[in-house]
mmCIF file of C-alpha atoms in Angstrom:
data_model
loop_
_atom_site.group_PDB
_atom_site.id
_atom_site.type_symbol
_atom_site.label_atom_id
_atom_site.label_comp_id
_atom_site.label_asym_id
_atom_site.label_seq_id
_atom_site.Cartn_x
_atom_site.Cartn_y
_atom_site.Cartn_z
ATOM 1 C CA MET A 1 -6.213 -87.422 4.215
ATOM 2 C CA MET A 2 -7.528 -86.271 0.831
ATOM 3 C CA SER A 3 -10.873 -84.502 0.936
ATOM 4 C CA ASP A 4 -13.669 -84.410 -1.613
ATOM 5 C CA VAL A 5 -11.959 -81.429 -3.278
ATOM 6 C CA GLY A 6 -8.917 -83.552 -4.073
ATOM 7 C CA ILE A 7 -5.362 -83.137 -2.809
ATOM 8 C CA SER A 8 -5.028 -80.139 -0.506
ATOM 9 C CA VAL A 9 -1.791 -78.185 -0.902
ATOM 10 C CA LEU A 10 0.063 -75.568 1.150
ATOM 11 C CA ILE A 11 2.609 -73.409 -0.727
ATOM 12 C CA VAL A 12 5.446 -71.730 1.197
ATOM 13 C CA ASP A 13 7.453 -69.316 -0.977
ATOM 14 C CA ASP A 14 8.361 -65.681 -0.413
ATOM 15 C CA HIS A 15 7.410 -64.563 -3.947
ATOM 16 C CA PRO A 16 3.660 -63.934 -4.436
ATOM 17 C CA VAL A 17 3.966 -64.291 -8.218
ATOM 18 C CA VAL A 18 5.613 -67.698 -7.807
ATOM 19 C CA ARG A 19 2.896 -68.838 -5.412
ATOM 20 C CA GLU A 20 0.220 -67.706 -7.853
ATOM 21 C CA GLY A 21 1.937 -69.596 -10.649
ATOM 22 C CA PHE A 22 2.053 -72.758 -8.548
ATOM 23 C CA ARG A 23 -1.620 -72.416 -7.670
ATOM 24 C CA LEU A 24 -2.691 -71.971 -11.298
ATOM 25 C CA LEU A 25 -0.498 -74.880 -12.391
ATOM 26 C CA LEU A 26 -1.744 -77.326 -9.774
ATOM 27 C CA GLU A 27 -5.417 -76.404 -9.866
ATOM 28 C CA GLY A 28 -5.303 -76.350 -13.661
ATOM 29 C CA ALA A 29 -3.936 -79.908 -13.642
ATOM 30 C CA GLY A 30 -7.063 -81.085 -11.809
ATOM 31 C CA GLY A 31 -7.601 -83.010 -8.575
ATOM 32 C CA MET A 32 -5.609 -80.539 -6.467
ATOM 33 C CA ARG A 33 -6.497 -77.384 -4.563
ATOM 34 C CA VAL A 34 -4.228 -74.850 -2.881
ATOM 35 C CA ILE A 35 -5.850 -74.252 0.498
ATOM 36 C CA ALA A 36 -3.209 -71.928 1.971
ATOM 37 C CA GLU A 37 -0.114 -69.899 1.111
ATOM 38 C CA ALA A 38 2.712 -68.466 3.213
ATOM 39 C CA GLY A 39 5.679 -66.209 2.539
ATOM 40 C CA THR A 40 7.952 -67.097 5.469
ATOM 41 C CA ALA A 41 9.030 -70.193 7.375
ATOM 42 C CA GLN A 42 7.127 -69.101 10.487
ATOM 43 C CA GLN A 43 3.950 -68.407 8.515
ATOM 44 C CA GLY A 44 4.382 -71.738 6.758
ATOM 45 C CA TYR A 45 4.621 -73.603 10.053
ATOM 46 C CA LYS A 46 1.490 -71.900 11.409
ATOM 47 C CA ALA A 47 -0.399 -72.513 8.155
ATOM 48 C CA TYR A 48 0.526 -76.193 8.261
ATOM 49 C CA ILE A 49 -0.738 -76.590 11.833
ATOM 50 C CA HIS A 50 -3.979 -74.767 11.025
ATOM 51 C CA HIS A 51 -4.809 -76.364 7.656
ATOM 52 C CA GLN A 52 -3.170 -79.816 7.834
ATOM 53 C CA PRO A 53 -2.635 -80.050 4.039
ATOM 54 C CA ASP A 54 -2.059 -83.325 2.214
ATOM 55 C CA VAL A 55 1.129 -81.950 0.642
ATOM 56 C CA THR A 56 3.277 -78.940 1.546
ATOM 57 C CA ILE A 57 5.455 -77.317 -1.134
ATOM 58 C CA ILE A 58 8.264 -75.286 0.396
ATOM 59 C CA ASP A 59 11.248 -73.323 -0.880
ATOM 60 C CA ILE A 60 14.544 -73.685 0.996
ATOM 61 C CA SER A 61 15.398 -69.973 0.676
ATOM 62 C CA LEU A 62 12.974 -68.008 2.843
ATOM 63 C CA PRO A 63 13.438 -64.507 4.322
ATOM 64 C CA ASP A 64 13.178 -65.316 8.022
ATOM 65 C CA GLN A 65 14.918 -68.703 8.258
ATOM 66 C CA SER A 66 15.894 -71.679 6.143
ATOM 67 C CA GLY A 67 13.144 -73.800 4.702
ATOM 68 C CA LEU A 68 15.009 -76.775 6.172
ATOM 69 C CA ASP A 69 14.384 -75.343 9.642
ATOM 70 C CA ALA A 70 10.677 -75.021 8.856
ATOM 71 C CA ILE A 71 10.636 -78.605 7.589
ATOM 72 C CA ARG A 72 12.192 -79.861 10.829
ATOM 73 C CA ARG A 73 9.624 -77.955 12.916
ATOM 74 C CA ILE A 74 6.725 -79.280 10.879
ATOM 75 C CA ARG A 75 7.987 -82.856 11.091
ATOM 76 C CA GLN A 76 8.591 -82.562 14.829
ATOM 77 C CA ARG A 77 4.912 -81.658 15.122
ATOM 78 C CA ASP A 78 3.711 -84.180 12.532
ATOM 79 C CA ASP A 79 6.014 -87.023 11.553
ATOM 80 C CA ASP A 80 3.649 -87.969 8.724
ATOM 81 C CA ALA A 81 3.913 -84.571 7.008
ATOM 82 C CA ARG A 82 4.354 -84.930 3.242
ATOM 83 C CA ILE A 83 6.691 -82.186 2.077
ATOM 84 C CA LEU A 84 8.003 -81.334 -1.386
ATOM 85 C CA VAL A 85 10.974 -78.958 -1.675
ATOM 86 C CA PHE A 86 10.865 -76.805 -4.800
ATOM 87 C CA SER A 87 14.063 -74.797 -5.027
ATOM 88 C CA ILE A 88 16.363 -72.873 -7.320
ATOM 89 C CA HIS A 89 19.275 -74.705 -5.681
ATOM 90 C CA GLU A 90 20.436 -77.673 -7.783
ATOM 91 C CA ASN A 91 23.151 -78.876 -5.422
ATOM 92 C CA PRO A 92 22.778 -82.667 -4.941
ATOM 93 C CA VAL A 93 24.309 -82.317 -1.459
ATOM 94 C CA LEU A 94 21.524 -79.916 -0.491
ATOM 95 C CA MET A 95 18.980 -82.350 -1.885
ATOM 96 C CA GLU A 96 20.461 -85.091 0.289
ATOM 97 C CA ARG A 97 20.204 -82.819 3.353
ATOM 98 C CA ALA A 98 16.564 -82.227 2.537
ATOM 99 C CA ARG A 99 15.992 -85.944 2.068
ATOM 100 C CA GLU A 100 17.613 -86.627 5.447
ATOM 101 C CA SER A 101 15.242 -84.117 7.059
ATOM 102 C CA GLY A 102 12.348 -86.320 5.979
ATOM 103 C CA VAL A 103 10.939 -84.594 2.903
ATOM 104 C CA LYS A 104 9.182 -86.741 0.334
ATOM 105 C CA GLY A 105 10.436 -84.897 -2.728
ATOM 106 C CA TYR A 106 12.818 -82.322 -4.180
ATOM 107 C CA LEU A 107 12.373 -80.484 -7.478
ATOM 108 C CA SER A 108 14.511 -77.895 -9.218
ATOM 109 C CA LYS A 109 12.635 -74.744 -10.262
ATOM 110 C CA ARG A 110 13.954 -75.429 -13.758
ATOM 111 C CA SER A 111 11.984 -78.673 -13.923
ATOM 112 C CA ALA A 112 9.204 -79.022 -16.483
ATOM 113 C CA PRO A 113 5.889 -77.688 -15.072
ATOM 114 C CA GLN A 114 4.156 -81.048 -15.355
ATOM 115 C CA ASN A 115 6.770 -82.532 -13.010
ATOM 116 C CA MET A 116 5.345 -80.580 -10.084
ATOM 117 C CA ALA A 117 1.827 -81.918 -10.564
ATOM 118 C CA GLU A 118 3.232 -85.423 -10.951
ATOM 119 C CA ALA A 119 5.341 -85.020 -7.804
ATOM 120 C CA VAL A 120 2.408 -83.722 -5.727
ATOM 121 C CA ARG A 121 0.154 -86.594 -6.812
ATOM 122 C CA LEU A 122 2.831 -89.189 -6.115
ATOM 123 C CA ILE A 123 3.675 -87.763 -2.693
ATOM 124 C CA ALA A 124 -0.007 -87.488 -1.728
ATOM 125 C CA ALA A 125 -0.374 -91.178 -2.598
ATOM 126 C CA GLY A 126 2.447 -92.090 -0.211
ATOM 127 C CA GLY A 127 5.359 -92.153 -2.642
ATOM 128 C CA ASP A 128 8.301 -89.815 -3.163
ATOM 129 C CA TYR A 129 9.700 -87.792 -6.046
ATOM 130 C CA PHE A 130 13.311 -86.590 -6.223
ATOM 131 C CA ASP A 131 14.420 -84.686 -9.297
ATOM 132 C CA PRO A 132 15.995 -87.313 -11.582
ATOM 133 C CA ALA A 133 18.433 -84.745 -13.024
ATOM 134 C CA LEU A 134 19.902 -84.231 -9.548
ATOM 135 C CA ASP A 135 19.423 -87.729 -8.176
ATOM 136 C CA ARG A 136 21.546 -89.215 -10.961
ATOM 137 C CA CYS A 137 24.563 -87.524 -9.419
ATOM 138 C CA GLY A 138 24.326 -90.150 -6.717
ATOM 139 C CA GLU A 139 25.314 -92.799 -9.258
ATOM 140 C CA VAL A 140 28.896 -91.478 -9.226
ATOM 141 C CA THR A 141 29.995 -92.326 -5.690
ATOM 142 C CA ALA A 142 33.766 -92.454 -6.302
ATOM 143 C CA HIS A 143 35.785 -89.259 -6.151
ATOM 144 C CA PRO A 144 36.483 -87.985 -9.693
ATOM 145 C CA ALA A 145 40.226 -87.960 -8.900
ATOM 146 C CA ASP A 146 40.016 -91.729 -8.364
ATOM 147 C CA VAL A 147 38.195 -92.302 -11.657
ATOM 148 C CA LEU A 148 40.046 -89.910 -13.985
ATOM 149 C CA SER A 149 43.680 -89.620 -15.026
ATOM 150 C CA GLN A 150 45.595 -86.579 -13.798
ATOM 151 C CA ARG A 151 45.123 -84.698 -17.079
ATOM 152 C CA GLU A 152 41.446 -85.717 -17.312
ATOM 153 C CA PHE A 153 40.922 -84.435 -13.786
ATOM 154 C CA GLU A 154 42.432 -81.057 -14.753
ATOM 155 C CA VAL A 155 40.111 -80.842 -17.740
ATOM 156 C CA PHE A 156 37.161 -81.971 -15.621
ATOM 157 C CA LEU A 157 37.674 -79.126 -13.140
ATOM 158 C CA LEU A 158 37.926 -76.539 -15.905
ATOM 159 C CA LEU A 159 34.797 -77.874 -17.586
ATOM 160 C CA ALA A 160 32.970 -77.834 -14.247
ATOM 161 C CA LYS A 161 33.943 -74.166 -13.886
ATOM 162 C CA GLY A 162 32.305 -73.394 -17.201
ATOM 163 C CA LYS A 163 35.406 -73.133 -19.407
ATOM 164 C CA SER A 164 34.970 -73.959 -23.110
ATOM 165 C CA VAL A 165 37.014 -76.618 -24.900
ATOM 166 C CA ASN A 166 38.953 -73.929 -26.799
ATOM 167 C CA ARG A 167 39.668 -71.967 -23.621
ATOM 168 C CA ILE A 168 40.863 -75.126 -21.827
ATOM 169 C CA ALA A 169 43.175 -75.831 -24.761
ATOM 170 C CA GLU A 170 44.698 -72.362 -24.310
ATOM 171 C CA ILE A 171 45.093 -72.788 -20.548
ATOM 172 C CA LEU A 172 46.724 -76.218 -20.812
ATOM 173 C CA HIS A 173 48.707 -75.391 -23.963
ATOM 174 C CA VAL A 174 47.325 -78.335 -25.918
ATOM 175 C CA SER A 175 45.150 -78.629 -29.009
ATOM 176 C CA SER A 176 41.371 -78.391 -28.919
ATOM 177 C CA LYS A 177 41.282 -81.880 -30.409
ATOM 178 C CA THR A 178 43.235 -83.240 -27.418
ATOM 179 C CA VAL A 179 40.835 -81.548 -25.004
ATOM 180 C CA GLY A 180 37.945 -83.000 -26.995
ATOM 181 C CA VAL A 181 39.330 -86.512 -26.503
ATOM 182 C CA HIS A 182 39.642 -85.896 -22.750
ATOM 183 C CA TYR A 183 36.099 -84.484 -22.703
ATOM 184 C CA THR A 184 34.693 -87.641 -24.273
ATOM 185 C CA ARG A 185 36.523 -89.875 -21.801
ATOM 186 C CA ILE A 186 35.462 -87.760 -18.822
ATOM 187 C CA MET A 187 31.793 -87.849 -19.822
ATOM 188 C CA ARG A 188 31.931 -91.622 -20.259
ATOM 189 C CA LYS A 189 33.776 -92.350 -17.008
ATOM 190 C CA LEU A 190 31.531 -90.096 -14.919
ATOM 191 C CA LYS A 191 28.337 -91.141 -16.762
ATOM 192 C CA ALA A 192 27.669 -87.472 -17.390
ATOM 193 C CA GLU A 193 25.257 -85.958 -19.891
ATOM 194 C CA SER A 194 26.371 -82.325 -19.902
ATOM 195 C CA THR A 195 28.903 -79.875 -18.473
ATOM 196 C CA ALA A 196 26.192 -78.768 -16.027
ATOM 197 C CA PHE A 197 26.137 -82.343 -14.748
ATOM 198 C CA LEU A 198 29.944 -82.194 -14.334
ATOM 199 C CA ALA A 199 29.535 -79.011 -12.303
ATOM 200 C CA ARG A 200 27.067 -80.729 -9.981
ATOM 201 C CA ILE A 201 29.504 -83.610 -9.464
ATOM 202 C CA ALA A 202 32.289 -81.136 -8.648
ATOM 203 C CA ILE A 203 30.048 -79.302 -6.180
ATOM 204 C CA ARG A 204 28.952 -82.575 -4.599
ATOM 205 C CA HIS A 205 32.597 -83.471 -3.904
ATOM 206 C CA GLU A 206 33.334 -79.865 -2.779
ATOM 207 C CA LEU A 207 35.837 -79.345 -5.604
ATOM 208 C CA ILE A 208 34.229 -76.037 -6.614
ATOM 209 C CA GLN A 209 31.879 -73.629 -4.891
ATOM 210 C CA PRO A 210 28.226 -73.455 -6.040
#
């Protein structure tokens, strides 16, 4: 329940500088106050039990155990816990695992700063906030091999691995113009916006390693 100081927030991240940045960002946005911080999953769990924050922000990568483990422990203790994952990991599969664990939001650490404040407010109000840049990967449910031609699939994999159009042309012994045509078709068929998006699709279908 929100107090007279606004939305109370617990931050669980193993980097003190990151925690300080979060605190300044949220408190500077107004209507929010960081009431506790923790650097490990165990400390985060204890801080949650002691402070009962409105929203808990937690990183998945923590030094003692996975943030997902901490999330499960917190939710076993309090099924109404409102948790936002804020992580460097941009794997849509990992986001789905977090969603299945009961979190109310997931943000990439590359998200615009104002997105965090928006996510915290929305989650505190009973909503959820999952990074749109990652959530859009869920729109492509079919396997890329079922959507693309054989040659398009080859180009797709090379693009997902970070190869340039010119380098792909060299590898496949075709012209850059031909690769460019395949690129355009791939982006349209997979509803992709960038090669980074293609990489996330490939990771989601376990075609490449993150």
